[in-house]
CSV table of C-alpha atoms and ligand atoms in Angstrom, one decimal:
chain,number,residue,atom,x,y,z
A,22,MET,CA,47.8,-3.0,-93.1
A,23,ILE,CA,46.9,-1.2,-96.3
A,24,ILE,CA,44.2,0.8,-94.6
A,25,PHE,CA,46.6,1.6,-91.8
A,26,PHE,CA,49.3,2.9,-94.1
A,27,ARG,CA,46.9,4.9,-96.2
A,28,GLY,CA,45.2,6.5,-93.2
A,29,LYS,CA,48.4,7.3,-91.3
A,30,MET,CA,50.4,8.4,-94.2
A,31,LYS,CA,47.7,10.7,-95.5
A,32,LYS,CA,47.7,12.3,-92.1
A,33,THR,CA,51.4,12.6,-92.3
A,34,LEU,CA,51.2,14.1,-95.7
A,35,ILE,CA,48.7,16.7,-94.7
A,36,LEU,CA,51.0,17.7,-91.8
A,37,ILE,CA,53.9,18.0,-94.2
A,38,LEU,CA,51.9,20.2,-96.5
A,39,ILE,CA,50.8,22.4,-93.7
A,40,SER,CA,54.1,22.9,-91.9
A,41,GLY,CA,56.7,22.3,-94.6
A,42,LEU,CA,58.9,19.3,-95.0
A,43,MET,CA,62.1,19.7,-93.1
A,44,PRO,CA,61.0,21.7,-90.0
A,45,TRP,CA,58.2,19.2,-89.3
A,46,PHE,CA,60.6,16.2,-89.5
A,47,HIS,CA,63.1,17.8,-87.3
A,48,SER,CA,60.6,18.9,-84.6
A,49,CYS,CA,58.9,15.5,-84.5
A,50,ASP,CA,61.6,12.9,-84.7
A,51,LYS,CA,63.6,12.4,-81.5
A,52,ASN,CA,66.6,11.1,-83.4
A,53,GLU,CA,66.5,14.1,-85.7
A,54,ASN,CA,66.6,11.7,-88.7
A,55,LEU,CA,64.3,12.1,-91.6
A,56,ASN,CA,61.7,9.5,-91.1
A,57,LEU,CA,58.4,9.6,-93.0
A,58,PHE,CA,57.0,6.8,-90.8
A,59,SER,CA,55.5,7.7,-87.4
A,60,THR,CA,56.4,5.7,-84.2
A,61,GLU,CA,52.8,4.3,-84.5
A,62,ASP,CA,53.7,3.0,-87.9
A,63,ASP,CA,56.7,1.2,-86.4
A,64,LEU,CA,54.4,-0.3,-83.7
A,65,THR,CA,51.8,-1.4,-86.3
A,66,LEU,CA,54.4,-2.8,-88.6
A,67,GLY,CA,56.2,-4.7,-85.8
A,68,HIS,CA,52.8,-6.0,-84.5
A,69,GLN,CA,52.1,-7.4,-88.0
A,70,VAL,CA,55.5,-9.1,-88.2
A,71,ALA,CA,55.0,-10.6,-84.7
A,72,GLN,CA,51.6,-12.0,-85.8
A,73,GLN,CA,53.1,-13.5,-88.9
A,74,ILE,CA,55.9,-15.1,-86.8
A,75,ALA,CA,53.4,-16.4,-84.2
A,76,SER,CA,51.3,-17.9,-87.0
A,77,ASP,CA,54.2,-20.0,-88.3
A,78,PRO,CA,55.4,-22.2,-85.4
A,79,ALA,CA,57.1,-24.6,-87.8
A,80,THR,CA,59.6,-21.8,-88.9
A,81,PHE,CA,59.5,-19.9,-85.6
A,82,PRO,CA,59.0,-22.4,-82.6
A,83,ILE,CA,58.6,-19.7,-79.9
A,84,LEU,CA,59.1,-20.9,-76.4
A,85,ASP,CA,55.8,-20.6,-74.5
A,86,ARG,CA,55.8,-17.9,-71.9
A,87,ASN,CA,53.8,-19.9,-69.4
A,88,ASP,CA,55.8,-23.1,-69.8
A,89,TYR,CA,59.1,-21.3,-69.5
A,90,ALA,CA,58.0,-18.5,-67.1
A,91,GLU,CA,61.3,-18.6,-65.1
A,92,ALA,CA,63.5,-18.3,-68.2
A,93,TYR,CA,61.4,-15.4,-69.5
A,94,ALA,CA,61.4,-13.7,-66.1
A,95,TYR,CA,65.2,-13.9,-66.0
A,96,MET,CA,65.5,-12.5,-69.6
A,97,ASN,CA,63.0,-9.7,-68.9
A,98,GLN,CA,65.0,-8.6,-65.9
A,99,LEU,CA,68.0,-8.1,-68.2
A,100,VAL,CA,65.9,-6.3,-70.7
A,101,ASP,CA,64.5,-4.0,-68.0
A,102,ARG,CA,68.0,-3.1,-66.9
A,103,ILE,CA,68.7,-1.8,-70.5
A,104,LEU,CA,65.3,-0.1,-70.7
A,105,ASN,CA,66.0,1.6,-67.3
A,106,SER,CA,69.4,2.8,-68.5
A,107,GLY,CA,68.0,6.2,-69.2
A,108,GLU,CA,69.3,5.9,-72.8
A,109,VAL,CA,66.4,4.2,-74.6
A,110,VAL,CA,64.6,6.9,-76.5
A,111,TYR,CA,61.3,5.0,-77.1
A,112,ARG,CA,61.3,3.2,-73.7
A,113,ASP,CA,57.7,4.1,-73.0
A,114,GLU,CA,56.4,4.2,-76.6
A,115,PHE,CA,57.5,0.8,-77.8
A,116,VAL,CA,56.4,-2.7,-76.6
A,117,TRP,CA,59.8,-4.2,-75.8
A,118,ASP,CA,58.5,-7.7,-76.2
A,119,VAL,CA,61.3,-10.2,-76.3
A,120,HIS,CA,60.7,-13.8,-77.4
A,121,ILE,CA,62.9,-16.9,-77.3
A,122,ILE,CA,62.8,-19.1,-80.5
A,123,ASN,CA,63.6,-22.7,-79.7
A,124,ASP,CA,66.2,-23.7,-82.3
A,125,ASP,CA,69.7,-24.6,-81.1
A,126,SER,CA,71.0,-24.8,-84.6
A,127,ILE,CA,70.5,-21.1,-85.3
A,128,LEU,CA,72.8,-18.4,-83.9
A,129,ASN,CA,70.6,-15.5,-84.4
A,130,ALA,CA,68.6,-12.6,-82.9
A,131,PHE,CA,66.6,-10.0,-84.7
A,132,ALA,CA,64.4,-7.0,-84.0
A,133,ALA,CA,61.1,-6.0,-85.7
A,134,PRO,CA,60.0,-2.3,-85.5
A,135,GLY,CA,58.3,-1.1,-82.3
A,136,GLY,CA,60.4,-3.3,-80.0
A,137,TYR,CA,59.4,-6.9,-81.0
A,138,ILE,CA,62.6,-8.8,-80.4
A,139,TYR,CA,63.5,-12.5,-81.1
A,140,VAL,CA,66.5,-14.4,-79.7
A,141,TYR,CA,67.3,-18.0,-80.7
A,142,THR,CA,68.3,-20.6,-78.1
A,143,GLY,CA,71.3,-21.4,-80.4
A,144,LEU,CA,72.7,-17.9,-79.7
A,145,ILE,CA,71.8,-17.9,-76.0
A,146,LYS,CA,73.6,-21.3,-75.5
A,147,TYR,CA,76.6,-20.2,-77.6
A,148,LEU,CA,77.3,-17.1,-75.4
A,149,ASP,CA,79.5,-17.5,-72.4
A,150,ALA,CA,78.4,-14.7,-70.1
A,151,GLU,CA,75.5,-12.6,-69.1
A,152,ASP,CA,77.3,-9.4,-70.2
A,153,HIS,CA,77.6,-10.8,-73.7
A,154,PHE,CA,73.9,-11.7,-73.8
A,155,VAL,CA,72.9,-8.2,-72.5
A,156,GLY,CA,75.3,-6.7,-75.1
A,157,ILE,CA,73.4,-8.5,-77.9
A,158,LEU,CA,70.0,-7.6,-76.4
A,159,GLY,CA,71.2,-4.0,-76.3
A,160,HIS,CA,72.3,-4.2,-79.9
A,161,GLU,CA,68.8,-5.5,-81.0
A,162,ILE,CA,67.0,-3.1,-78.8
A,163,ALA,CA,69.1,-0.3,-80.4
A,164,HIS,CA,67.9,-1.4,-83.9
A,165,ALA,CA,64.3,-0.9,-82.8
A,166,ASP,CA,65.0,2.2,-80.8
A,167,LEU,CA,66.9,3.9,-83.6
A,168,ARG,CA,64.0,2.9,-85.9
A,169,HIS,CA,66.4,1.3,-88.4
A,170,ALA,CA,63.7,-0.8,-90.2
A,171,SER,CA,61.5,2.1,-91.2
A,172,ARG,CA,64.5,4.3,-92.0
A,173,GLN,CA,65.9,1.6,-94.2
A,174,LEU,CA,62.5,1.1,-95.8
A,175,GLN,CA,62.4,4.8,-96.7
A,176,ALA,CA,65.9,4.7,-98.0
A,177,GLN,CA,65.1,1.7,-100.1
A,178,TYR,CA,62.0,3.1,-101.7
A,179,GLY,CA,62.7,6.8,-101.5
A,180,ILE,CA,60.6,9.5,-100.0
A,181,SER,CA,59.3,10.8,-103.3
A,182,PHE,CA,58.2,7.2,-104.3
A,183,LEU,CA,56.4,6.7,-101.0
A,184,LEU,CA,54.7,10.1,-101.4
A,185,SER,CA,53.7,9.3,-105.0
A,186,LEU,CA,52.1,6.1,-103.8
A,187,LEU,CA,50.0,8.1,-101.3
A,188,ILE,CA,49.0,10.7,-103.9
A,189,GLY,CA,48.3,8.0,-106.5
A,190,GLY,CA,46.5,5.9,-103.9
A,191,ASP,CA,47.8,2.7,-105.3
A,192,PRO,CA,46.8,0.0,-102.7
A,193,GLY,CA,48.5,-2.8,-104.7
A,194,ALA,CA,51.9,-1.2,-104.4
A,195,LEU,CA,51.5,-0.5,-100.7
A,196,GLU,CA,50.4,-4.1,-100.1
A,197,GLN,CA,53.5,-5.3,-102.0
A,198,ILE,CA,55.7,-3.2,-99.8
A,199,ALA,CA,54.0,-4.3,-96.6
A,200,GLY,CA,54.4,-7.9,-97.7
A,201,GLN,CA,58.1,-7.4,-98.5
A,202,ILE,CA,58.8,-5.9,-95.1
A,203,ALA,CA,57.2,-8.7,-93.2
A,204,GLY,CA,58.9,-11.3,-95.4
A,205,THR,CA,62.4,-9.9,-95.0
A,206,LEU,CA,62.6,-8.6,-91.5
A,207,THR,CA,63.9,-11.8,-90.0
A,208,GLY,CA,66.9,-11.7,-92.2
A,209,LEU,CA,67.0,-7.9,-92.6
A,210,LYS,CA,70.4,-6.8,-93.6
A,211,TYR,CA,71.2,-3.3,-92.3
A,212,SER,CA,73.9,-1.0,-93.6
A,213,ARG,CA,77.3,-1.0,-91.9
A,214,GLU,CA,76.4,2.5,-90.6
A,215,TYR,CA,73.3,1.1,-88.9
A,216,GLU,CA,75.3,-1.8,-87.4
A,217,ARG,CA,77.8,0.6,-86.1
A,218,GLU,CA,75.1,2.8,-84.6
A,219,ALA,CA,73.5,-0.2,-82.9
A,220,ASP,CA,76.9,-1.3,-81.5
A,221,ALA,CA,77.5,2.2,-80.2
A,222,ARG,CA,74.1,2.4,-78.6
A,223,SER,CA,74.5,-1.0,-77.0
A,224,VAL,CA,77.7,0.4,-75.3
A,225,ARG,CA,75.9,3.5,-74.2
A,226,TYR,CA,73.0,1.4,-72.7
A,227,LEU,CA,75.3,-1.0,-70.9
A,228,ALA,CA,77.4,1.9,-69.6
A,229,GLU,CA,74.4,2.8,-67.4
A,230,THR,CA,74.0,-0.7,-66.1
A,231,VAL,CA,76.0,-3.1,-63.8
A,232,TYR,CA,77.4,-4.8,-66.9
A,233,ALA,CA,80.7,-4.5,-68.9
A,234,CYS,CA,79.7,-1.9,-71.5
A,235,ASN,CA,81.5,-3.7,-74.3
A,236,GLY,CA,79.4,-6.8,-73.7
A,237,ALA,CA,78.3,-6.8,-77.4
A,238,ALA,CA,81.9,-7.6,-78.3
A,239,GLY,CA,81.8,-10.9,-76.4
A,240,PHE,CA,80.0,-12.8,-79.2
A,241,PHE,CA,82.5,-11.6,-81.8
A,242,SER,CA,85.5,-12.4,-79.5
A,243,LYS,CA,84.3,-16.0,-79.2
A,244,ILE,CA,83.9,-16.2,-82.9
A,245,GLU,CA,87.4,-14.9,-83.3
A,246,SER,CA,88.9,-17.3,-80.7
A,247,GLU,CA,87.3,-20.2,-82.7
A,248,GLY,CA,88.8,-18.9,-86.0
A,249,LYS,CA,85.3,-18.4,-87.4
A,250,CYS,CA,85.5,-14.8,-88.5
A,251,ASN,CA,84.3,-15.8,-92.0
A,252,ALA,CA,82.0,-18.7,-90.9
A,253,ASN,CA,78.5,-19.1,-92.3
A,254,ILE,CA,76.6,-18.1,-89.2
A,255,VAL,CA,73.2,-16.5,-89.5
A,256,TRP,CA,73.8,-13.5,-87.2
A,257,LEU,CA,77.1,-12.9,-89.0
A,258,SER,CA,75.5,-12.9,-92.4
A,259,THR,CA,73.5,-9.8,-91.3
A,260,HIS,CA,76.3,-8.5,-89.1
A,261,PRO,CA,79.4,-8.1,-91.3
A,262,ASP,CA,83.0,-7.7,-90.2
A,263,PRO,CA,82.6,-9.6,-86.9
A,264,CYS,CA,86.2,-9.5,-86.0
A,265,GLN,CA,86.8,-5.8,-86.8
A,266,ARG,CA,83.8,-5.0,-84.7
A,267,ILE,CA,85.5,-6.1,-81.5
A,268,GLU,CA,88.0,-3.3,-81.9
A,269,SER,CA,85.4,-0.7,-82.8
A,270,ILE,CA,83.1,-1.7,-79.8
A,271,ASN,CA,86.1,-1.5,-77.5
A,272,GLU,CA,87.0,1.9,-79.0
A,273,MET,CA,83.5,3.2,-78.3
A,274,ALA,CA,83.8,1.9,-74.7
A,275,ALA,CA,87.2,3.7,-74.3
A,276,GLU,CA,85.7,6.9,-75.7
A,277,ILE,CA,83.0,7.2,-73.1
A,278,GLN,CA,85.3,5.6,-70.4
A,279,CYS,CA,82.7,3.1,-69.2
A,280,SER,CA,83.6,0.0,-67.2
A,281,THR,CA,84.5,-3.1,-69.2
A,282,ASP,CA,84.8,-5.3,-66.1
A,283,ASP,CA,82.9,-8.6,-66.7
A,284,LEU,CA,80.1,-9.2,-64.3
A,285,ASP,CA,79.3,-12.7,-65.5
A,286,PRO,CA,77.1,-14.0,-62.6
A,287,PRO,CA,76.4,-17.8,-62.5
A,288,SER,CA,72.8,-17.0,-63.2
A,289,TYR,CA,73.5,-17.1,-66.9
A,290,ARG,CA,74.3,-20.8,-66.7
A,291,ASP,CA,71.2,-21.3,-64.6
A,292,PHE,CA,69.2,-19.5,-67.4
A,293,ILE,CA,70.6,-21.8,-70.0
A,294,ALA,CA,69.7,-24.8,-67.9
A,295,LEU,CA,66.1,-23.7,-67.9
A,296,LEU,CA,65.9,-23.9,-71.7
A,297,PRO,CA,64.8,-27.1,-73.5
B,1547,LIG,ZN1,72.5,-5.6,-86.0
């Protein structure tokens, strides 16, 4: 990890010095957002997080792909529909590796950089329709595709601080940062702006599929119907204002005039029946 960061970042630094700070960022980042990390950095960081998760089955009991091949095949089909929407910026660069974590008590999903995504059985079983599940998958795919983790990391530490680490060559500080990222990603709390961005992107992805484009609102609608807008639910702790978000997601759908007709095929119930 340390070697990777030092090597990659030094290369980045040299490029900046050669070509000047702003023009280089703008020409190289597809989202036109200032991001000191390369897409390869996102992939490596995500891979490291995935390895940490895989090495801790007590905390993250991941459903085996071979034992639950049918469930994974179904889910990957939904993921592919999003990836083929024509709206995923890093469709070909990132891994888009989605895992199911077997814990019915946890209503959560999260995305590590580079397209490593995790969904808990608790959340899958709580949702009522395929559209709603695809909406959440879209939201998590959006966090990775918009590179929110590395952007947040940069905002947290500051560009000048990250550059000073490189110039100073302080491997201890870099190691500390790398450890913090891996340790906090599962409960990573994004800004409201990033959450709004991920919601909006989910609507855009689903607009180009067979699904109701406001599918991401389905989870929040159920929470609202159960009077749990302020409940202590894991996904809600990292996704604030659940009940206001129904309105904003629906506004985004109205803005781009995409279909909000529920598809909800019975296959979603069949999928749930495949899970332990
Ligand atoms: Zn989110």
